[in-house]
């Protein structure tokens, strides 16, 4: 997420055209590090300014915000000075990651005056400050700190405003010799892209790599490998890029990965990534809004995924512990036949058992092998035999219960493994919502308490994935147990093909046959999807069972997603999802 000086230059140019002269109607602080200004000029615009350590930025956003129940102190100060004021100018010092917005608002006495709103977008040092340009003193900052935190400056109401130190050079202030000297001041083994980023304002690493690429230098080129010609090409390329930024002639782009999701952004076209990602051009503000909206949704999705995964992992540990204890008991109880044998031997040899004996050795019926049998000397030989028979009956019943419990716990462990697989492969909040509802229904999660806000029951049908095989055949894929039951028992017809990775958690895959034979290409595509949407996605080859849907049954009372099937054949498939 390279919010560098070039990106800010592109944002500033668009903001200046859209907001200069606009009136600030409302100030909000929806979260600790964010403010949103609603500015009216021809129409309403929302300007988001963030001092978040990992997402510091400024851009217009199309998304509304909700203010917290209690007005934060910084938001109250901003409202006092800025609401009702008009934006006079929006500037950027050089190509620093700093924006300065002059607002014609009101001073502390309510008199009309210029107020300076400053955004500093520098990672963990990011801040948003309100400054009185007349006195040069800070009115407030979204992050306050003293010299105990920063030796460079204090950010406190009444303290003088000191800009962040400028440690890099403005590329437009350098000639060819100056650029060469700046780069050669670094160790010669430094990579050229990192050297550009380290010495020049405005460049993130991805933008520096693009500059090097346009100058004809390979990504691994070091400073020491560059000659006069290379430095000349670098200077010429930098001059073109930054002159374009100064003149408002940048070409913002959004990089999308192979799945079509936002991957990166830049104020200049990233031609060096064109073979790895697809690029979409557009306005810088729109690109940033789209990228960070997606990023925020992914973070929310991952947070929800982790929360549910931790509950499933906890339940797995519980079941594994109980299963280990159950198997230990089963191993002990498995000796019940031994107690019956001892009782039979004693009954057959009552005359040979001396009174008050503590042990006796008798010969096995079939083999004649001697067996030592412990006795209770207080009991008669017949009573000792009956004691062994009672122990036999008790252990037999214990073994039967332990075997049933082992089967139940093993099934539960398999079910939880399937839920974990579905969680790992969930692609959106709807998928996670399906899984969460299932876990509530199965008793692993609590439903909302009475009186609290309840999530409405999901009325829409599940949304399994739909693919087309090379010959046009429709293939349906369930990504979780709810979708699996839906595609198998609600959507599929009896003559459709049903596929599932053999012996491992995964998706139910349906090939819609429409009564026709399935082509080898369609079967291969479906098997690849069954392998891809299984726990063995990373394997090179996965066994996949194939049968007709009519041969798939759900036992009465079975958990979601569990089925039994017959008359299957197994094919080997390479996990793959159609692009």
XYZ file of C-alpha atoms in Angstrom:
579
model
C 0.000 0.000 0.000
C 2.426 2.674 -1.202
C 0.813 5.970 -0.198
C 3.837 7.929 -1.366
C 4.427 11.542 -2.357
C 3.477 10.866 -5.979
C 0.148 9.383 -4.911
C -0.453 12.357 -2.644
C 0.384 14.715 -5.520
C -2.266 13.024 -7.657
C -4.782 13.167 -4.804
C -4.015 16.831 -4.102
C -4.537 17.829 -7.716
C -7.956 16.158 -7.791
C -8.939 17.579 -4.403
C -7.935 21.097 -5.431
C -10.180 20.892 -8.479
C -13.133 19.395 -6.633
C -13.066 21.050 -3.198
C -11.424 24.482 -3.419
C -14.115 27.026 -2.559
C -16.334 24.368 -1.040
C -18.012 24.824 2.333
C -17.342 22.395 5.183
C -20.791 21.316 6.355
C -19.853 18.649 8.851
C -16.868 17.200 10.697
C -16.873 13.606 11.971
C -14.349 11.421 13.730
C -15.739 7.897 13.220
C -12.647 6.185 14.676
C -9.565 7.003 16.705
C -7.282 7.857 13.762
C -9.803 9.075 11.174
C -11.685 12.254 10.399
C -14.219 12.834 7.636
C -15.146 16.282 6.307
C -18.379 16.718 4.384
C -17.676 19.474 1.850
C -20.320 21.017 -0.389
C -19.223 22.357 -3.753
C -21.790 21.768 -6.505
C -22.507 18.521 -4.626
C -21.509 16.891 -1.352
C -18.096 15.275 -1.103
C -16.695 13.263 1.780
C -13.008 13.841 2.452
C -11.375 11.125 4.558
C -8.101 11.905 6.342
C -6.416 9.064 8.216
C -3.474 9.093 10.627
C -3.665 5.320 11.141
C -0.119 3.912 11.540
C -0.693 1.357 8.780
C -3.306 3.104 6.620
C -2.392 6.797 6.727
C -3.883 8.572 3.720
C -6.232 11.231 2.387
C -8.838 10.856 -0.353
C -12.484 11.377 -1.122
C -14.747 8.469 -0.286
C -18.176 7.403 -1.435
C -18.894 5.601 1.823
C -20.807 7.096 4.684
C -19.614 7.071 8.286
C -21.189 6.705 11.701
C -20.085 8.995 14.514
C -19.350 7.461 17.940
C -21.874 8.056 20.758
C -19.528 10.529 22.453
C -17.899 13.294 20.436
C -14.086 12.959 20.573
C -12.171 16.002 21.781
C -10.317 16.476 18.484
C -13.575 16.334 16.504
C -15.060 18.978 18.816
C -12.086 21.267 18.179
C -12.365 20.752 14.408
C -16.068 21.572 14.490
C -15.429 24.761 16.410
C -12.897 26.088 13.895
C -13.854 24.472 10.588
C -17.601 23.834 10.298
C -19.153 26.462 8.068
C -15.747 27.500 6.722
C -14.623 27.389 3.100
C -11.598 25.641 1.655
C -9.201 28.266 0.324
C -6.344 26.102 -0.933
C -4.909 22.577 -0.802
C -1.115 22.323 -1.055
C 1.701 19.785 -0.740
C 5.235 20.860 0.277
C 7.452 19.448 -2.465
C 6.701 15.777 -2.774
C 6.519 15.184 0.954
C 3.687 13.042 2.348
C 2.144 16.154 3.867
C -0.975 18.015 2.803
C -1.906 21.517 3.945
C -5.531 22.623 3.675
C -6.234 26.328 4.300
C -9.795 26.888 5.516
C -11.442 30.269 5.918
C -13.107 29.493 9.230
C -13.265 31.125 12.655
C -10.668 31.687 15.354
C -11.017 31.087 19.098
C -12.994 34.329 19.476
C -15.400 33.448 16.680
C -13.877 35.949 14.259
C -13.371 35.013 10.620
C -9.789 33.796 10.092
C -7.687 31.346 8.119
C -7.129 27.973 9.796
C -4.595 25.398 8.624
C -5.511 21.694 8.614
C -2.409 19.548 8.111
C -2.271 15.843 7.328
C 1.061 14.046 7.781
C 1.074 10.528 6.292
C 4.258 8.918 7.556
C 3.489 5.468 8.925
C 3.648 5.299 12.708
C 4.496 9.020 12.823
C 1.300 10.026 10.984
C -0.819 12.810 12.440
C -3.605 15.297 11.718
C -3.113 18.772 13.147
C -5.053 22.010 13.331
C -2.756 25.054 13.264
C -3.257 28.803 13.573
C -1.230 30.087 10.597
C -1.032 33.570 12.126
C 0.808 32.491 15.270
C 2.149 29.232 13.913
C 0.881 27.442 17.005
C -0.951 24.140 17.233
C -4.630 24.298 18.124
C -4.814 20.522 18.544
C -3.694 17.225 17.038
C -5.398 13.865 16.647
C -2.284 12.407 18.295
C -0.793 14.460 21.107
C 2.706 13.790 22.425
C 5.590 15.494 24.230
C 9.359 15.520 23.862
C 9.368 12.297 25.869
C 8.016 10.656 22.700
C 9.693 12.804 20.017
C 12.896 14.797 20.373
C 12.055 16.666 17.164
C 8.838 18.337 18.349
C 5.862 18.341 20.670
C 2.271 18.086 19.466
C 0.232 19.848 22.142
C -2.276 22.712 22.056
C -0.298 25.963 22.165
C 3.016 24.435 21.088
C 4.659 25.862 17.952
C 4.064 23.810 14.844
C 7.297 22.277 13.553
C 7.008 20.446 10.229
C 8.349 16.884 9.975
C 12.054 16.854 9.128
C 12.806 16.635 5.405
C 15.430 13.923 5.044
C 15.142 13.371 1.297
C 15.683 15.498 -1.820
C 12.998 16.828 -4.151
C 13.753 15.140 -7.507
C 12.914 18.346 -9.412
C 15.651 20.193 -7.486
C 18.363 17.798 -8.701
C 20.263 17.859 -11.953
C 21.950 14.802 -13.409
C 25.130 15.280 -11.395
C 23.175 15.890 -8.207
C 21.189 12.661 -8.633
C 24.394 10.727 -9.316
C 26.006 12.139 -6.179
C 22.957 11.282 -4.054
C 22.933 7.670 -5.198
C 26.701 7.177 -4.973
C 26.585 8.369 -1.358
C 24.977 5.008 -0.543
C 26.823 1.654 -0.355
C 27.557 0.440 -3.875
C 25.823 -2.884 -3.230
C 22.507 -1.085 -2.621
C 19.732 -2.016 -5.039
C 18.950 0.864 -7.363
C 15.221 0.931 -6.505
C 15.863 1.054 -2.744
C 18.528 3.701 -3.311
C 16.038 5.900 -5.182
C 13.470 5.433 -2.432
C 16.030 6.187 0.289
C 17.315 9.456 -1.215
C 14.340 11.008 -3.035
C 10.982 12.382 -1.939
C 7.795 10.979 -3.366
C 8.858 7.430 -4.161
C 7.601 4.241 -2.578
C 9.513 1.083 -3.380
C 7.038 0.009 -6.061
C 7.239 3.445 -7.731
C 11.041 3.386 -7.523
C 11.071 -0.015 -9.224
C 8.879 1.406 -11.962
C 11.294 4.311 -12.482
C 14.234 1.900 -12.728
C 12.280 -0.271 -15.155
C 11.449 2.699 -17.380
C 15.108 3.663 -17.320
C 15.981 0.226 -18.702
C 17.513 -1.176 -15.510
C 16.815 -4.658 -14.186
C 15.242 -5.001 -10.753
C 18.385 -6.518 -9.232
C 20.732 -3.788 -10.526
C 22.907 -2.249 -7.806
C 24.249 1.296 -7.551
C 27.784 0.055 -8.180
C 26.747 -1.529 -11.469
C 25.397 1.750 -12.867
C 27.521 3.872 -15.173
C 27.150 7.430 -16.408
C 24.666 6.341 -19.084
C 22.481 4.570 -16.500
C 22.458 7.584 -14.177
C 21.544 9.806 -17.112
C 18.610 7.540 -18.009
C 17.458 7.511 -14.376
C 17.601 11.304 -14.155
C 15.696 11.716 -17.431
C 13.011 9.252 -16.314
C 12.662 10.904 -12.906
C 12.391 14.343 -14.482
C 9.579 13.150 -16.766
C 7.673 11.450 -13.932
C 7.926 14.304 -11.429
C 7.376 17.047 -13.994
C 4.179 15.217 -14.897
C 3.241 15.149 -11.215
C 3.904 18.888 -10.922
C 1.805 19.594 -14.010
C -1.029 17.231 -13.046
C -0.187 14.718 -15.778
C 0.046 11.491 -13.763
C -1.539 8.180 -14.773
C -2.944 6.523 -11.609
C -3.572 2.797 -11.759
C -5.000 0.020 -9.631
C -3.253 -3.347 -9.878
C -5.529 -6.408 -9.704
C -4.282 -9.906 -8.932
C -5.233 -12.978 -10.940
C -8.455 -13.310 -8.952
C -9.412 -9.759 -9.966
C -8.977 -8.306 -6.480
C -7.121 -5.047 -5.716
C -3.455 -5.821 -5.131
C -1.615 -2.476 -5.249
C -1.947 1.086 -6.480
C 0.284 3.822 -7.816
C 0.157 7.330 -9.245
C 2.055 6.079 -12.304
C 1.296 3.090 -14.486
C 3.151 0.034 -13.148
C 4.401 -1.348 -16.437
C 6.960 -3.559 -14.695
C 4.070 -5.552 -13.150
C 1.984 -5.849 -16.300
C 2.891 -9.524 -16.788
C 1.898 -10.455 -13.239
C -1.240 -8.387 -12.630
C -3.851 -6.517 -14.600
C -3.917 -2.721 -14.392
C -6.959 -0.454 -14.314
C -6.642 3.294 -14.757
C -8.840 5.900 -13.115
C -8.906 8.853 -10.756
C -6.505 8.609 -7.820
C -9.221 9.273 -5.242
C -11.509 6.622 -6.693
C -8.657 4.109 -6.849
C -7.728 4.707 -3.213
C -11.333 4.472 -2.080
C -11.777 1.201 -3.916
C -8.485 -0.251 -2.678
C -8.969 0.621 0.988
C -12.628 -0.393 0.960
C -11.558 -3.813 -0.287
C -8.667 -3.894 2.186
C -10.973 -3.022 5.080
C -13.475 -5.683 4.023
C -10.677 -8.265 3.815
C -9.510 -7.284 7.290
C -13.042 -7.593 8.627
C -13.419 -10.929 6.876
C -10.126 -12.206 8.283
C -11.056 -11.016 11.765
C -14.361 -12.895 11.600
C -12.609 -15.938 10.131
C -10.046 -15.970 12.965
C -12.749 -15.559 15.598
C -14.760 -18.527 14.293
C -11.613 -20.562 13.638
C -10.486 -20.136 17.249
C -13.810 -21.552 18.459
C -13.597 -24.509 16.069
C -9.958 -25.148 17.078
C -10.986 -25.091 20.749
C -13.747 -27.613 20.050
C -11.330 -29.810 18.112
C -8.925 -29.872 21.057
C -11.809 -30.787 23.356
C -12.933 -33.631 21.105
C -9.368 -34.901 20.573
C -8.814 -34.997 24.348
C -12.048 -36.894 24.928
C -11.302 -39.237 22.030
C -7.873 -40.101 23.442
C -9.445 -40.810 26.856
C -12.180 -42.872 25.202
C -9.673 -44.990 23.284
C -7.695 -45.561 26.464
C -10.846 -46.809 28.185
C -11.690 -48.917 25.162
C -8.284 -50.599 25.262
C -8.804 -51.435 28.936
C -12.374 -52.620 28.466
C -11.361 -54.799 25.539
C -10.116 -57.415 28.093
C -13.707 -58.336 29.005
C -13.450 -61.743 27.217
C -10.562 -62.604 29.514
C -12.834 -62.284 32.564
C -15.431 -64.601 31.022
C -12.743 -67.182 30.233
C -11.510 -67.082 33.818
C -15.056 -67.604 35.099
C -15.585 -70.593 32.756
C -12.303 -72.182 33.873
C -13.204 -71.785 37.543
C -16.696 -73.256 37.061
C -15.205 -76.271 35.248
C -12.583 -76.816 37.957
C -14.402 -75.979 41.214
C -13.222 -79.255 42.761
C -9.570 -78.316 42.064
C -9.711 -74.930 43.844
C -8.436 -75.170 47.424
C -10.184 -73.134 50.137
C -8.834 -69.628 50.891
C -6.497 -69.715 47.856
C -5.242 -66.386 46.491
C -4.343 -67.780 43.061
C -4.667 -70.940 41.041
C -3.164 -72.154 37.787
C -5.548 -73.917 35.389
C -5.146 -75.193 31.845
C -6.869 -73.483 28.889
C -9.690 -75.532 27.280
C -8.420 -75.377 23.673
C -4.644 -75.175 24.022
C -3.975 -76.675 27.405
C -1.761 -73.719 28.174
C -1.539 -72.974 31.918
C -3.207 -69.743 33.078
C -2.717 -68.105 36.495
C -6.021 -66.763 37.890
C -6.138 -64.389 40.867
C -8.707 -65.266 43.573
C -10.305 -63.523 46.517
C -9.506 -65.802 49.478
C -12.603 -64.591 51.322
C -14.874 -66.017 48.585
C -15.719 -69.570 47.690
C -14.539 -70.952 44.308
C -18.067 -70.531 42.880
C -18.318 -66.965 44.207
C -14.961 -66.158 42.585
C -16.277 -67.491 39.286
C -19.442 -65.350 39.605
C -17.280 -62.297 40.399
C -15.429 -62.810 37.099
C -18.730 -63.182 35.226
C -20.018 -59.921 36.760
C -16.777 -58.173 35.779
C -17.183 -59.609 32.276
C -20.700 -58.167 31.918
C -19.657 -54.765 33.258
C -16.591 -54.483 31.037
C -18.548 -55.707 28.026
C -21.096 -52.934 28.526
C -18.293 -50.403 29.083
C -16.580 -51.505 25.870
C -19.829 -51.153 23.916
C -20.359 -47.624 25.260
C -16.722 -46.723 24.571
C -16.968 -48.030 21.003
C -20.125 -45.996 20.374
C -18.519 -42.934 21.945
C -15.390 -43.403 19.840
C -17.511 -43.561 16.687
C -19.435 -40.424 17.706
C -16.308 -38.461 18.622
C -14.499 -39.560 15.447
C -17.467 -38.334 13.388
C -17.491 -35.049 15.307
C -13.759 -34.614 14.736
C -14.255 -35.250 11.017
C -17.105 -32.723 10.988
C -14.979 -30.049 12.688
C -12.143 -30.701 10.236
C -14.609 -30.078 7.426
C -15.744 -26.823 9.037
C -12.105 -25.717 9.336
C -11.590 -26.410 5.630
C -14.705 -24.401 4.750
C -13.496 -21.544 6.958
C -10.075 -21.465 5.317
C -11.649 -21.393 1.865
C -14.497 -18.945 2.611
C -14.274 -16.086 0.117
C -16.756 -13.556 1.485
C -18.839 -12.619 4.495
C -21.838 -14.580 3.171
C -19.774 -17.789 3.262
C -18.686 -17.059 6.829
C -22.277 -16.200 7.748
C -23.409 -19.622 6.510
C -20.753 -21.322 8.634
C -21.547 -19.269 11.713
C -25.267 -20.051 11.459
C -24.438 -23.722 11.097
C -22.253 -23.660 14.232
C -25.063 -21.923 16.145
C -27.503 -24.623 14.995
C -25.045 -27.342 16.028
C -24.590 -25.803 19.473
C -20.974 -24.694 19.149
C -21.871 -20.986 19.168
C -24.459 -19.157 21.213
C -27.385 -17.423 19.569
C -27.920 -13.757 20.516
C -29.417 -13.400 23.989
C -33.086 -12.334 24.255
C -33.399 -8.564 24.176
C -30.178 -8.088 22.250
C -29.992 -7.233 18.592
C -30.563 -10.414 16.672
C -29.291 -11.164 13.212
C -32.292 -11.861 10.968
C -32.586 -15.451 9.855
C -31.086 -16.028 6.436
C -33.958 -16.412 3.995
C -32.045 -16.405 0.734
C -30.974 -19.724 -0.699
C -27.287 -20.623 -0.376
C -25.091 -19.340 -3.186
C -22.801 -22.144 -4.371
C -20.192 -21.423 -6.999
C -21.100 -22.020 -10.634
C -18.531 -22.847 -13.317
C -18.641 -23.797 -16.955
C -16.615 -26.734 -18.276
C -14.799 -26.289 -21.611
C -17.768 -27.876 -23.404
C -20.260 -25.584 -21.644
C -21.452 -28.098 -19.035
C -22.566 -26.459 -15.770
C -20.656 -27.415 -12.626
C -21.845 -26.459 -9.131
C -19.555 -26.321 -6.089
C -20.640 -26.116 -2.450
C -18.042 -24.268 -0.360
C -19.453 -25.181 3.060
C -21.815 -27.724 4.610
C -24.922 -25.594 4.066
C -24.092 -25.206 0.394
C -23.074 -28.880 0.122
C -26.459 -30.077 1.381
C -28.165 -27.560 -0.892
C -26.430 -28.529 -4.135
C -26.624 -32.265 -3.419
C -30.181 -32.636 -2.161
C -32.015 -29.549 -3.406
C -30.462 -28.685 -6.755
C -28.944 -31.843 -8.234
C -31.073 -34.358 -10.125
C -30.636 -38.077 -9.685
C -28.811 -38.524 -12.993
C -26.319 -35.700 -12.299
C -22.750 -36.613 -11.394
C -21.615 -36.097 -7.786
C -17.920 -35.695 -6.888
C -15.980 -35.365 -3.617
C -12.317 -35.627 -2.649
C -11.843 -39.141 -1.273
C -11.491 -39.448 2.487
C -10.875 -35.758 3.216
C -13.073 -32.723 3.974
C -14.115 -30.798 0.910
C -16.811 -29.557 -1.414
C -19.689 -31.443 -2.958
C -19.386 -30.916 -6.711
C -22.292 -31.475 -9.083
C -22.070 -31.889 -12.862
C -25.419 -31.093 -14.478
C -25.827 -33.834 -17.084
C -29.334 -33.033 -18.393
C -29.602 -36.754 -19.097
C -26.574 -36.779 -21.410
C -23.196 -38.480 -21.084
C -20.535 -36.328 -19.452
C -17.554 -35.471 -21.635
C -14.017 -36.274 -20.427
C -13.267 -32.513 -20.396
C -16.236 -31.771 -18.112
C -15.345 -34.648 -15.780
C -11.729 -33.485 -15.575
C -12.821 -29.905 -14.802
C -15.231 -31.067 -12.096
C -12.641 -33.377 -10.511
C -10.100 -30.539 -10.481
C -12.639 -28.326 -8.690
C -13.392 -31.062 -6.145
C -9.647 -31.356 -5.475
C -9.178 -27.579 -5.301
C -12.049 -27.061 -2.844
C -10.771 -29.739 -0.484
C -8.343 -29.896 2.409
C -5.677 -31.171 -0.037
C -5.719 -28.058 -2.223
C -1.922 -27.751 -2.033
C -1.275 -31.345 -3.147
C -0.124 -32.130 -6.648
C -2.741 -34.836 -7.166
C -5.880 -35.734 -5.201
C -8.110 -38.849 -5.410
C -11.703 -37.848 -6.192
C -14.721 -40.132 -5.944
C -17.348 -39.926 -8.686
C -20.849 -41.407 -8.590
C -24.382 -40.600 -9.656
C -26.352 -38.327 -7.379
C -28.942 -41.103 -6.842
C -26.299 -43.118 -5.015
C -25.680 -40.383 -2.420
C -27.712 -40.541 0.804
C -27.837 -38.567 4.033
C -28.318 -40.731 7.152
C -31.115 -39.707 9.477
C -29.819 -37.277 12.103
C -26.458 -36.779 10.359
C -24.602 -33.504 10.728
C -24.698 -30.905 7.914
C -22.622 -31.935 4.925
C -22.306 -35.601 5.940
C -23.335 -38.190 3.343
C -22.748 -41.815 2.460
C -22.461 -43.019 -1.112
C -21.909 -46.173 -3.159
C -21.021 -47.392 -6.648
C -18.287 -44.778 -6.874
C -15.174 -44.788 -8.990
C -12.037 -42.877 -8.138
C -10.099 -40.596 -10.461
C -6.908 -38.654 -9.778
C -7.206 -34.887 -10.232
C -4.909 -31.881 -10.111
C -6.374 -29.139 -7.879
C -7.298 -26.192 -10.101
C -9.929 -23.486 -10.366
C -10.858 -22.093 -13.804
C -9.541 -18.542 -14.279
